Tab-separated table of C-alpha atoms and ligand atoms in Angstrom:
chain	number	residue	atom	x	y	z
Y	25	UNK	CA	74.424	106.213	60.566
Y	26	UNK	CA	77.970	108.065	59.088
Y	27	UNK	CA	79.186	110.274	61.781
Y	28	UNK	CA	80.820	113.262	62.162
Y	29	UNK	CA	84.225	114.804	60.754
Y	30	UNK	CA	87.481	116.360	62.608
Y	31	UNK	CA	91.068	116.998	61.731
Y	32	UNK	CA	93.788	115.981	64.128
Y	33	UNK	CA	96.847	117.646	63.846
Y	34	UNK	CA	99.996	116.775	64.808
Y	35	UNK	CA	99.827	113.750	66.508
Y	36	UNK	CA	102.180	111.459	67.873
Y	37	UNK	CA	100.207	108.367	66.941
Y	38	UNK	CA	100.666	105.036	68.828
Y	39	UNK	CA	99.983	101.696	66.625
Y	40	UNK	CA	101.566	98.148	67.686
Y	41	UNK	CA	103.467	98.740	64.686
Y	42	UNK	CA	105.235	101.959	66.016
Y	43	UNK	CA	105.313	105.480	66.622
Y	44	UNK	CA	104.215	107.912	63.781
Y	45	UNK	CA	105.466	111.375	64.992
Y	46	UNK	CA	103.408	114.647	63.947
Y	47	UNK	CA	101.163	113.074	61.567
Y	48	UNK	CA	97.526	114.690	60.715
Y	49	UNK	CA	94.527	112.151	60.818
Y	50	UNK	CA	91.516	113.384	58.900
Y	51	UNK	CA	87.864	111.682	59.580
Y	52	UNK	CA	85.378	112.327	56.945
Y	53	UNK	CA	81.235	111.073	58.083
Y	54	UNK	CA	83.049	109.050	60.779
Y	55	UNK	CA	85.611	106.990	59.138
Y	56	UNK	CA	89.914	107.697	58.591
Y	57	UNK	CA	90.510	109.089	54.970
Y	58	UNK	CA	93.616	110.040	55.390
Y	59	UNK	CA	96.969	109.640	57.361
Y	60	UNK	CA	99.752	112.300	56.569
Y	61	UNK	CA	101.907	115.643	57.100
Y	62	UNK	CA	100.187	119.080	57.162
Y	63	UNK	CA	96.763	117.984	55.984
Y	64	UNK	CA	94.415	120.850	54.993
Y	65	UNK	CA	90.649	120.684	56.776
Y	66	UNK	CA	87.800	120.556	53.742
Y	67	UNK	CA	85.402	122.756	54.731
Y	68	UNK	CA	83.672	123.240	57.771
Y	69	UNK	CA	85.469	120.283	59.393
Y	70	UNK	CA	87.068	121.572	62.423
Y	71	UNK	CA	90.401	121.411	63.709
Y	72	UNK	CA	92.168	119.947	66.975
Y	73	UNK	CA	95.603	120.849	67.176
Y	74	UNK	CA	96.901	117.726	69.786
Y	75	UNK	CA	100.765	118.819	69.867
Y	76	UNK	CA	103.131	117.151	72.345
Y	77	UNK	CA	99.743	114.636	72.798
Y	78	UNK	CA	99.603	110.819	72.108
Y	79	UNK	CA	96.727	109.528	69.784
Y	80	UNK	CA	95.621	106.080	69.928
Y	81	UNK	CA	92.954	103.949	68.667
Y	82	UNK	CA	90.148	103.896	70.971
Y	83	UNK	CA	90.083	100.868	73.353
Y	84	UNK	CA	87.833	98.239	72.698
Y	85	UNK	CA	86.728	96.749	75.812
Y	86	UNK	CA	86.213	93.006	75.370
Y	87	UNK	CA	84.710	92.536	78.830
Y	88	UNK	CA	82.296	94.465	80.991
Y	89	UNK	CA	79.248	93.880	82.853
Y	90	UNK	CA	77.067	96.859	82.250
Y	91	UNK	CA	73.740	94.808	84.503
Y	92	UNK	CA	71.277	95.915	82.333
Y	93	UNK	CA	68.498	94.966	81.950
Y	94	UNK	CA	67.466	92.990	85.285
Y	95	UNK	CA	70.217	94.138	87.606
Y	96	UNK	CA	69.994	97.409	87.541
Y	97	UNK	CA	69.896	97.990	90.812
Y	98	UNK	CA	73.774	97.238	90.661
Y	99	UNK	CA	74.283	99.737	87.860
Y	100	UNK	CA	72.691	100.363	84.189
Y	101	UNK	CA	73.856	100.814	80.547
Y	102	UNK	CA	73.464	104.684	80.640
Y	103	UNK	CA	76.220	105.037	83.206
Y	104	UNK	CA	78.372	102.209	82.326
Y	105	UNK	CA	79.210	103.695	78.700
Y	106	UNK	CA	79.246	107.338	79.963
Y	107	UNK	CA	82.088	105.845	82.423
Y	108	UNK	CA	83.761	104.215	79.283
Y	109	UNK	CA	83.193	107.180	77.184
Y	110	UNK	CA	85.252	108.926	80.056
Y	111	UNK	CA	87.999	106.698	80.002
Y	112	UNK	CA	88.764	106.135	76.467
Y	113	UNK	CA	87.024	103.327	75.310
Y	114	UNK	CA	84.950	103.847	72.504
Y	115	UNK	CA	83.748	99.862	72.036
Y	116	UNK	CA	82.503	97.849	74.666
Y	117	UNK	CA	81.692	94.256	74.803
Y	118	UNK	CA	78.695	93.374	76.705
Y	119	UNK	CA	78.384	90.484	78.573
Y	120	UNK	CA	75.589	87.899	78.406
Y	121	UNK	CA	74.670	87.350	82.412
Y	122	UNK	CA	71.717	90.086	82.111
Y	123	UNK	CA	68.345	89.576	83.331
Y	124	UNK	CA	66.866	87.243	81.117
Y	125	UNK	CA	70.545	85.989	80.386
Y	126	UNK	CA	71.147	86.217	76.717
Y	127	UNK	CA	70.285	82.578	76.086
Y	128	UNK	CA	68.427	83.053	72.454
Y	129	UNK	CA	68.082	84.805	69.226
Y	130	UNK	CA	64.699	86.590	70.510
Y	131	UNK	CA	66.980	87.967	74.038
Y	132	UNK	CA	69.595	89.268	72.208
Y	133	UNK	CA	67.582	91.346	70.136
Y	134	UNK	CA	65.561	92.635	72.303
Y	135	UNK	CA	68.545	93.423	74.755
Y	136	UNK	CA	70.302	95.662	71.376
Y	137	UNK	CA	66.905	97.180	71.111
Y	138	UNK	CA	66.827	98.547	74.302
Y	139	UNK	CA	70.466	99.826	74.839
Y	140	UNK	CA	70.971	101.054	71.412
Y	141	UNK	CA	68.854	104.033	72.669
Y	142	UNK	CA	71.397	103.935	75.715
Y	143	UNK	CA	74.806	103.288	74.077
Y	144	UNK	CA	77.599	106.667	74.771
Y	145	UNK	CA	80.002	104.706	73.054
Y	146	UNK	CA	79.391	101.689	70.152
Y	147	UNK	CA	78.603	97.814	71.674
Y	148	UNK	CA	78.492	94.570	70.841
Y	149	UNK	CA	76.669	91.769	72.829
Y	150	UNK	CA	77.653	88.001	73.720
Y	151	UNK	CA	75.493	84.941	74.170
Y	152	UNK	CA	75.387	82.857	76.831
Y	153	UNK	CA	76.108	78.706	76.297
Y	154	UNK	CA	74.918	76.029	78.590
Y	155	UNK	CA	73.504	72.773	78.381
Y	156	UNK	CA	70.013	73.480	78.086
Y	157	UNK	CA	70.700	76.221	74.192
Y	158	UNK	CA	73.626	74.810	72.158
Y	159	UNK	CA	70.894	74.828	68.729
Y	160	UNK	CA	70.778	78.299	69.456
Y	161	UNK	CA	74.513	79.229	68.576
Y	162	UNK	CA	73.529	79.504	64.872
Y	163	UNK	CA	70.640	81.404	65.139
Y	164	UNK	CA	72.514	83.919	67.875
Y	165	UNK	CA	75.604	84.248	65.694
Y	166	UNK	CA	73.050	85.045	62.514
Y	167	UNK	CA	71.002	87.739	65.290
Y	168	UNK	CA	74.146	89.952	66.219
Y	169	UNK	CA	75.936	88.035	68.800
Y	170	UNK	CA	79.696	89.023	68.375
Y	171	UNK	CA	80.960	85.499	70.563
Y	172	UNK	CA	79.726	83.757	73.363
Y	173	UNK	CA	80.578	83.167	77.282
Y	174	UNK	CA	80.650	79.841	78.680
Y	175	UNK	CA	81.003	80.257	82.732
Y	176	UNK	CA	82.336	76.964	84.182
Y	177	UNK	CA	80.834	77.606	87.183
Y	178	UNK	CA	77.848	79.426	88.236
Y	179	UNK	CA	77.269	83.135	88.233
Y	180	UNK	CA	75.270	86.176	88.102
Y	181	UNK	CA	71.807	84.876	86.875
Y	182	UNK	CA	72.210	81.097	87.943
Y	183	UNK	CA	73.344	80.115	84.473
Y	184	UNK	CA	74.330	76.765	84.938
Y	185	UNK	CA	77.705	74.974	84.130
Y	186	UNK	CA	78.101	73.389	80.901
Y	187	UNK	CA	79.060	69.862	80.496
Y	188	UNK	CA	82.421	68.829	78.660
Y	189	UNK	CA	80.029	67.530	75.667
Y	190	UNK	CA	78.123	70.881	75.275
Y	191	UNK	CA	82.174	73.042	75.433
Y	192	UNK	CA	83.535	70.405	72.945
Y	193	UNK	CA	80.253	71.107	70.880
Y	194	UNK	CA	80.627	74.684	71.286
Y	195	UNK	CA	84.161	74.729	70.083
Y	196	UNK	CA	83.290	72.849	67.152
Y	197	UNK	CA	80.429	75.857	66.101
Y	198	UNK	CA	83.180	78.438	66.871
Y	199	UNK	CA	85.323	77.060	64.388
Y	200	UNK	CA	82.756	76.923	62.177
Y	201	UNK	CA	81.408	80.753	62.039
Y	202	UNK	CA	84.914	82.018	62.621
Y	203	UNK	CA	82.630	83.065	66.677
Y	204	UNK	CA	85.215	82.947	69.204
Y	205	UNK	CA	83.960	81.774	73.036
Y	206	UNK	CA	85.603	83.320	76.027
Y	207	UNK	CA	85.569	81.390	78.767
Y	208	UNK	CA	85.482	81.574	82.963
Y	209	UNK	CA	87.757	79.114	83.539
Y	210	UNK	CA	87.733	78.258	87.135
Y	211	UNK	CA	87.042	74.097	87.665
Y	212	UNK	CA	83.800	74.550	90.162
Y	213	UNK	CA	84.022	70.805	91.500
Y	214	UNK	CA	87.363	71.807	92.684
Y	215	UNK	CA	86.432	75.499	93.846
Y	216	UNK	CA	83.476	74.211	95.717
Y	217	UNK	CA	85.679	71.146	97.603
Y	218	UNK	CA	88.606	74.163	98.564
Y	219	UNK	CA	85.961	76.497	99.673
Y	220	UNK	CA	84.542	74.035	102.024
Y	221	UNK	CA	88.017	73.255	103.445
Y	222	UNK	CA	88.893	76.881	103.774
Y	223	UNK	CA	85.519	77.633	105.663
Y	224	UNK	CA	85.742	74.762	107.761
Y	225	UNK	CA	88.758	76.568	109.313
Y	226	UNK	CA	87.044	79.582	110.850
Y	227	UNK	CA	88.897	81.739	108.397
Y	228	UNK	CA	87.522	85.130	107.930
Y	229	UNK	CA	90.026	87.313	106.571
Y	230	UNK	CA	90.050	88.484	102.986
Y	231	UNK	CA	92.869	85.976	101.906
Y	232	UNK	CA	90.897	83.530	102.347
Y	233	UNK	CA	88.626	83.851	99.620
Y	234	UNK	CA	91.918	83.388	97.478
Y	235	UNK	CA	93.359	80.090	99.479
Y	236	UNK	CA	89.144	78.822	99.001
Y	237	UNK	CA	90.255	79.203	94.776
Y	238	UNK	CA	94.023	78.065	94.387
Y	239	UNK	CA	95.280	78.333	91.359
Y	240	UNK	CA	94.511	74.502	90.229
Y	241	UNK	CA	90.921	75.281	89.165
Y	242	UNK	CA	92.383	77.783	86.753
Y	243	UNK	CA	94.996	75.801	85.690
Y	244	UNK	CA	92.864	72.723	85.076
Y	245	UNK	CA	89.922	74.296	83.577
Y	246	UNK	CA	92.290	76.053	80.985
Y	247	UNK	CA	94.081	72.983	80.087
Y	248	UNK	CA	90.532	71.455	79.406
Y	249	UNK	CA	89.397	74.072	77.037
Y	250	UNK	CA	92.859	73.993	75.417
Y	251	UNK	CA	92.520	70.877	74.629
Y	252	UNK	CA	88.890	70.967	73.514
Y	253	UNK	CA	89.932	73.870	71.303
Y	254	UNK	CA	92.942	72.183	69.734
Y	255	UNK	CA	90.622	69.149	68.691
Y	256	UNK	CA	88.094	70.841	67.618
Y	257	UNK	CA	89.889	74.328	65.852
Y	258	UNK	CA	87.771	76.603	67.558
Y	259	UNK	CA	88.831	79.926	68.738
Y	260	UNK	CA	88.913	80.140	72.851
Y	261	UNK	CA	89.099	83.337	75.106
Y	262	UNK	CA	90.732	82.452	78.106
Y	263	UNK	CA	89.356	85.487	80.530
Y	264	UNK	CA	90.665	87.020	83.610
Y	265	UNK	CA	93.749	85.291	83.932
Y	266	UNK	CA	95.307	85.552	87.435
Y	267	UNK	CA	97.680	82.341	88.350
Y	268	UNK	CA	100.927	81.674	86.497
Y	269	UNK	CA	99.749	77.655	86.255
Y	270	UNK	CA	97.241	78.681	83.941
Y	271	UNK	CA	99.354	81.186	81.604
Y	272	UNK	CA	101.718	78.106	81.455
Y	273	UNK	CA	99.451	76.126	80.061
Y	274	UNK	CA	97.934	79.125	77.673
Y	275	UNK	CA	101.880	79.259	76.565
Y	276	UNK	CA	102.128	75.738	75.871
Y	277	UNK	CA	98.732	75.640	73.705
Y	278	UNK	CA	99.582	78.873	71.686
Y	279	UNK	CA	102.834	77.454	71.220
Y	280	UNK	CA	101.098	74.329	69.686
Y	281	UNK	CA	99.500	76.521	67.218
Y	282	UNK	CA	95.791	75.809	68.803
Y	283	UNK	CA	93.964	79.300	68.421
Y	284	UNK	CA	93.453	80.260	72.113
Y	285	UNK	CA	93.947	83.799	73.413
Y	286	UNK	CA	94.572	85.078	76.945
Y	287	UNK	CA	93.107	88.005	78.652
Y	288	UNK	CA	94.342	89.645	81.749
Y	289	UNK	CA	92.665	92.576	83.907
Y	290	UNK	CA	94.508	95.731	85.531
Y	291	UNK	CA	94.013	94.563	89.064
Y	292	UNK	CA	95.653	91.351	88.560
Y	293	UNK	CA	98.794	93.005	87.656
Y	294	UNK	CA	98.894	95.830	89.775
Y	295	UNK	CA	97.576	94.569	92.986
Y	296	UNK	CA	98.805	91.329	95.061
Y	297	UNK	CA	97.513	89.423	97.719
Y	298	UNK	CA	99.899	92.133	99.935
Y	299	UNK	CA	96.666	94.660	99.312
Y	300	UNK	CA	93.968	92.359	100.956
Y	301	UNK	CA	94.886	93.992	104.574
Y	302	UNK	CA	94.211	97.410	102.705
Y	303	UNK	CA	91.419	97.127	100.527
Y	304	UNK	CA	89.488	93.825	102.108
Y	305	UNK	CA	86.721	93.073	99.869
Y	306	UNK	CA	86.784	95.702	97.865
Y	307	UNK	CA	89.442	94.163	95.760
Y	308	UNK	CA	87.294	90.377	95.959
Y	309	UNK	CA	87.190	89.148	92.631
Y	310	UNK	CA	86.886	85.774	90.537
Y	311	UNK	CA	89.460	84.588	89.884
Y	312	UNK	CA	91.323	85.785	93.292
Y	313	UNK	CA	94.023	88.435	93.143
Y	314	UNK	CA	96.668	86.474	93.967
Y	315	UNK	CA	100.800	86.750	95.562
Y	316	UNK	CA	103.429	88.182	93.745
Y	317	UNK	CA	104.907	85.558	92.046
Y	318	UNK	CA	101.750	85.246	89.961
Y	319	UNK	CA	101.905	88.929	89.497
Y	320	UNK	CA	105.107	88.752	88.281
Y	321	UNK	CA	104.279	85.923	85.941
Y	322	UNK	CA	101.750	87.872	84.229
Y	323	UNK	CA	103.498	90.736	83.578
Y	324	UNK	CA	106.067	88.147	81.825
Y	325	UNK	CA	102.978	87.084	79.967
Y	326	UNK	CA	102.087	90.217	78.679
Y	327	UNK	CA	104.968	91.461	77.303
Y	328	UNK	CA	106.061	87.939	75.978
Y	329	UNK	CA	102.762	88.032	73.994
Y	330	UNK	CA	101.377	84.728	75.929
Y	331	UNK	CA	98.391	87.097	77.319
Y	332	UNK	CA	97.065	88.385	74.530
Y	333	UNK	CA	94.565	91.050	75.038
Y	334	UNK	CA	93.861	93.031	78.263
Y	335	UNK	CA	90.274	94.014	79.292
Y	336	UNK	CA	88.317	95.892	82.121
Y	337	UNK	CA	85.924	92.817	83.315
Y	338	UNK	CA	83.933	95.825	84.577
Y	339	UNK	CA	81.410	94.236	86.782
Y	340	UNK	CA	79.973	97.052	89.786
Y	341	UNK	CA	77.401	95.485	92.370
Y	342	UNK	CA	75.840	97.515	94.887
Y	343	UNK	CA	77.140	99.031	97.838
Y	344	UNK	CA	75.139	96.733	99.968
Y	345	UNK	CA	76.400	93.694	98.291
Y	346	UNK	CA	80.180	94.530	98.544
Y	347	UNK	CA	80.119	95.182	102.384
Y	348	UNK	CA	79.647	91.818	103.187
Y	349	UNK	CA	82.244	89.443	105.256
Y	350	UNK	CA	84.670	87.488	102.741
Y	351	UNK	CA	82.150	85.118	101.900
Y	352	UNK	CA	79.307	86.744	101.293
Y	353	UNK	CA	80.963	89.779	99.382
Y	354	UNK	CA	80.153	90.317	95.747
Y	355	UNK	CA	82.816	89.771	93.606
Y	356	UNK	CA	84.441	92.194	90.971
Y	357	UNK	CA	83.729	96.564	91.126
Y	358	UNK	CA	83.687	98.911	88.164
Y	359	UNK	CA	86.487	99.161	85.738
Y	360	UNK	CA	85.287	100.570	82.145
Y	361	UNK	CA	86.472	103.963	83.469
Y	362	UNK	CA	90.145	103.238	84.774
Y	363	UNK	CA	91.262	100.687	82.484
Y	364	UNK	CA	92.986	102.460	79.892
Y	365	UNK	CA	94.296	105.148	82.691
Y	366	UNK	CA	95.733	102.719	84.471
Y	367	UNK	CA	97.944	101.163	81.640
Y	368	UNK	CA	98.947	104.612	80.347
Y	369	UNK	CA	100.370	104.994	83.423
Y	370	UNK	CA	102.560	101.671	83.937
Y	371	UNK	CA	103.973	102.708	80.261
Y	372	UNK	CA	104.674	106.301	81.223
Y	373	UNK	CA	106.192	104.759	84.103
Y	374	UNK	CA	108.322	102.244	81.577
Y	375	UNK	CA	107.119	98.930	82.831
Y	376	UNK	CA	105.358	97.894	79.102
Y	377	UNK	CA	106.069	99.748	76.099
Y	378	UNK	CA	103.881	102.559	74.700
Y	379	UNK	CA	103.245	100.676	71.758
Y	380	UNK	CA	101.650	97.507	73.678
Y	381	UNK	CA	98.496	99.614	74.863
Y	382	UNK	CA	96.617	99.743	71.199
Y	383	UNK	CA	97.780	96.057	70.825
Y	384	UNK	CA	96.423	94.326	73.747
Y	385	UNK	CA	93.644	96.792	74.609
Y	386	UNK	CA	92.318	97.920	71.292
Y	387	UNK	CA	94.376	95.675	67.616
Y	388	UNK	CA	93.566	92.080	70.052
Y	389	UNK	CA	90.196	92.388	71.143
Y	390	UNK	CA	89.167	93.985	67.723
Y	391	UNK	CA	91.276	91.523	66.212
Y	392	UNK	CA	89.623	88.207	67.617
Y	393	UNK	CA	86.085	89.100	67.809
Y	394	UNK	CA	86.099	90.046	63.751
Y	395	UNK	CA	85.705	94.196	64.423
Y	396	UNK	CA	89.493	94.305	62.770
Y	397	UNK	CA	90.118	96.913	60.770
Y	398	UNK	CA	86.777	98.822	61.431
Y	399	UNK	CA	87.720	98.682	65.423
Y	400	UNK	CA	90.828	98.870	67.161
Y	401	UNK	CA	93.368	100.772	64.796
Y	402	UNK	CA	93.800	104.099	63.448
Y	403	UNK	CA	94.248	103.415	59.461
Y	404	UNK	CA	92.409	104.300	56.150
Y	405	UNK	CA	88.955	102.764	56.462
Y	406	UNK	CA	88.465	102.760	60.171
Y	407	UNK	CA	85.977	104.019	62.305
Y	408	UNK	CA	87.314	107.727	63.539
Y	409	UNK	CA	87.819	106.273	66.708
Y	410	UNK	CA	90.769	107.568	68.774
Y	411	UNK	CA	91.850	108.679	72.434
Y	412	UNK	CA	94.332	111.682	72.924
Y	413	UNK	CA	96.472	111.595	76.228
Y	414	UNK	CA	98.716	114.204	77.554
Y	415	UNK	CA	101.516	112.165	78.699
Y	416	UNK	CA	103.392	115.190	80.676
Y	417	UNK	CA	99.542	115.945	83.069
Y	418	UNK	CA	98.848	113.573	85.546
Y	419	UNK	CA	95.436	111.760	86.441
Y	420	UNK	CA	94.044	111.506	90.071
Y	421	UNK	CA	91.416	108.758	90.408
Y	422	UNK	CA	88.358	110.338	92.544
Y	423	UNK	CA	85.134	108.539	93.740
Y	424	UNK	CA	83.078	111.619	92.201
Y	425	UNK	CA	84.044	111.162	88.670
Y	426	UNK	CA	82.725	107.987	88.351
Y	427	UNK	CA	79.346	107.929	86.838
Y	428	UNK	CA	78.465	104.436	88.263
Y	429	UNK	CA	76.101	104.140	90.907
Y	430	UNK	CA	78.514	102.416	92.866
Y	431	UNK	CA	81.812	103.698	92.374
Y	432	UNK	CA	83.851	101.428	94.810
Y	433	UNK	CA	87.076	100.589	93.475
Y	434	UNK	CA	90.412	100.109	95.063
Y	435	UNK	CA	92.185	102.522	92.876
Y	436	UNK	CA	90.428	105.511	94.216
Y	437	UNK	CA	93.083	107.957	94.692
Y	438	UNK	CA	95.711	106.423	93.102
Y	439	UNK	CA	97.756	108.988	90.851
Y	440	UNK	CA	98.504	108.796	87.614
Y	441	UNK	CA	100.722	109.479	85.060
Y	442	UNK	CA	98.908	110.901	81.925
Y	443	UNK	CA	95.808	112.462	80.967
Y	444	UNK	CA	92.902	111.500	78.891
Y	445	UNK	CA	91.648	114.389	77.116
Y	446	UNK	CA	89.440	113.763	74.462
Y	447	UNK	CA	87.888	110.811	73.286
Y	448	UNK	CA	86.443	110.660	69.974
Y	449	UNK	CA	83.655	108.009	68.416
Y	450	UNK	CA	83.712	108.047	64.161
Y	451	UNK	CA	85.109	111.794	64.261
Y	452	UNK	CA	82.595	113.007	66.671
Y	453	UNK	CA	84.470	113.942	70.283
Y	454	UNK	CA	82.389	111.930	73.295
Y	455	UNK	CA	84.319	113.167	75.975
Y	456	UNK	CA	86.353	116.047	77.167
Y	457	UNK	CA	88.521	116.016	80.335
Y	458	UNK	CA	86.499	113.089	81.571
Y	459	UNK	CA	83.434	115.136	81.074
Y	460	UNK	CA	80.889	113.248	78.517
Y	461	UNK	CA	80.085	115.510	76.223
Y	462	UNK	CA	76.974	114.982	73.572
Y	463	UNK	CA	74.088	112.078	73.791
Y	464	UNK	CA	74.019	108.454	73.768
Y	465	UNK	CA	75.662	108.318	70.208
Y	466	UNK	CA	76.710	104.643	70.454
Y	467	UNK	CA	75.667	102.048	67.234
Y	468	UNK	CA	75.003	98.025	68.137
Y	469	UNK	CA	78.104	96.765	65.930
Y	470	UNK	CA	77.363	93.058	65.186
Y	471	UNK	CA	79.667	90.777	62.530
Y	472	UNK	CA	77.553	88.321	60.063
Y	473	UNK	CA	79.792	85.150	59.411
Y	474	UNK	CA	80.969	84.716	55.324
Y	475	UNK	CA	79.915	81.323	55.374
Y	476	UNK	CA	76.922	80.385	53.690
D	23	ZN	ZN1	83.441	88.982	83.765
């Protein structure tokens, strides 16, 4: 427990709220004590003098896939928080379609237990909800779990889809214990009846994978949960958000007041369905990456405040599994690691303001899944956890800096603007230069409910 303790000096320190310029931030046994102008060290805490760098909160990443245990074959826990560690996330998380999926009280525990010893950066774990272990919720929220995924369709594991009854139910717990539930919201009845069509066709190019997934099962499974959530209270994550249908309808419900948030991913807003002759199925996700105009649409989104947080949905499969024809390719490729890179850049490049980064990748998630203040901002009383970019270096995105064991993403050799050079857990720096540096230092952060 505690951690460790560092003076930053001089930091131009990016909040939602604003810019602080040249401000010292001092971390005593891992947590912020104090914000201010030429701060003297106590003794033996050491010094990092981060001049002309940005600071920001360390990212929490609300969505990755780190396949352990069960799938590790596709990648393990080990590498996928080194790769976070590395890209200047310091909270990830974790998904509930493991190997047993995270279905129970006894699961979850046993799935903290073994990647606690594991953990570069600090985790939390989801539960799964289908039909068959809505009396669990309780019990799961009580064990740890930080929220829960509901996938509409099926997925990794063969969890199957939940009925309208078991979401409505769900929403009602969520309001309840204050849990929010993200949700896959693709409308599988109407995936499966487009994919047939598609197929039937002969198509084999990588489009069609997106024409097989138009954006009405988005649309139509979002309006369903916002209307499940508005009846019942509960607090809904809308996840990977890709067609301008379904932000309309997360605008309408937000503007209703009913407590659902929106999550988009990089690739949705910087690739288009112009990049499928380029990068095939190598950029095959679920949701599809779709035209333009949806592009566009999201980036409206995000800077309206409609899409509320931005995550990695970090989900690598094996090499194997990816070079497959359109069908039969695995959907999604690692992400942990270029996430926060990747937005740096589109602000250095003046597409989103500085100031959105720490709100929709670190304030939103911590925010919504109850980590807020300890996670997610930079103030008296948080965790020491913090990410310093150079924003006059550049970043080059290379296969061998990846420590996944299948680094196959479509931004390999993209350039960058700015420069992640340390990232720092409670006051103990993680990673230098993209080089980990230290041991698996990482806590299981869980969130008990006030109620009685
Ligand atoms: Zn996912």
């Amino acid at each position: 427990m505690g951690g460790d303790s560092i003076l930053i000096r001089n930091a131009r320190l990016v909040l939602p709220e604003g810019i602080l310029e040249d401000v010292d931030i001092l971390v005593e046994d891992g947590k912020v004590t104090r914000i201010g102008r030429e701060l003297e060290p106590p003794r033996g805490v050491d010094v990092l003098n981060v001049e002309g760098k940005l600071v920001l909160p360390g990212v929490v990443d609300e969505h990755v896939h780190m396949r352990e245990p069960g799938l590790e074959y596709k990648d393990n826990f080990t590498n996928g928080t080194m790769d976070a560690a590395s890209g200047g996330v310091t909270t990830v998380l974790e998904m509930p379609n493991t190997l047993p999926p995270v279905e129970n009280r006894k699961v979850l525990l046993e799935k903290a237990h073994l990647l606690a010893s594991k953990a570069y950066v600090d985790f939390a774990l989801y539960g799964v909800i289908h039909d068959g272990n809505i009396d669990e919720f309780e019990e799961m929220v009580y064990a740890g779990a930080i929220g829960f995924k509901i996938f509409l369709g099926p997925t990794t594991g063969n969890i199957p889809a939940p009925s309208d009854a078991t979401i409505y139910e769900a929403l009602l717990k969520s309001a309840k214990l204050k849990t929010p539930i993200a949700f896959h919201a693709e409308n599988w009845s109407l995936v499966k009846y487009f994919t047939e069509k598609v197929k039937a066709t002969g198509r084999m190019d990588p489009k069609a994978h997106m024409d097989a997934r138009p954006p009405i099962c988005e649309e139509e499974a979002t309006i369903r949960i916002a209307y499940y959530a508005k009846k019942t209270r509960g607090i809904a994550l809308i996840v990977h958000m890709s067609a301008l249908e379904a932000v309309e309808a997360l605008r309408k419900a937000r503007s209703e007041g009913v407590n659902i948030w929106g999550e988009t991913n990089p690739h949705y807003l910087l690739l288009s369905s112009d990049d499928y002759d380029k990068y095939g199925t190598l950029m095959k996700v679920n949701p599809p990456i779709r035209s333009r105009e949806h592009q566009e649409a999201l980036w409206k989104a995000v800077l309206d405040g409609t899409i509320t947080n931005i995550g990695s949905d970090h989900a690598p499969h094996a090499r194997e599994e990816k070079e497959k024809n359109v069908w039969e390719a695995a959907a999604g490729f690692p992400g942990v690691r270029t996430l926060l890179p990747l937005m740096i850049d589109q602000a250095l490049r003046g597409k989103i303001p500085l100031t959105k980064i720490p709100e929709l990748l670190s304030a939103n998630p911590a925010k919504l899944f109850n980590l807020y203040p300890k996670k997610g901002t930079i103030t008296i009383g948080s965790d020491g956890d913090m990410v310093v970019v150079d924003p006059r270096s550049e970043t080059i995105i290379r296969e061998e800096d990846f420590h996944s064991k299948h680094p196959l993403s479509p931004f390999i050799g993209w350039r960058l603007k700015g420069r992640i050079e340390y990232t720092i857990l409670r006051g103990a720096i993680i990673a230098r230069n993209g080089e980990v540096t230290g041991g698996p230092r990482g806590q299981w952060i869980r969130y008990t409910p006030k109620t009685s």
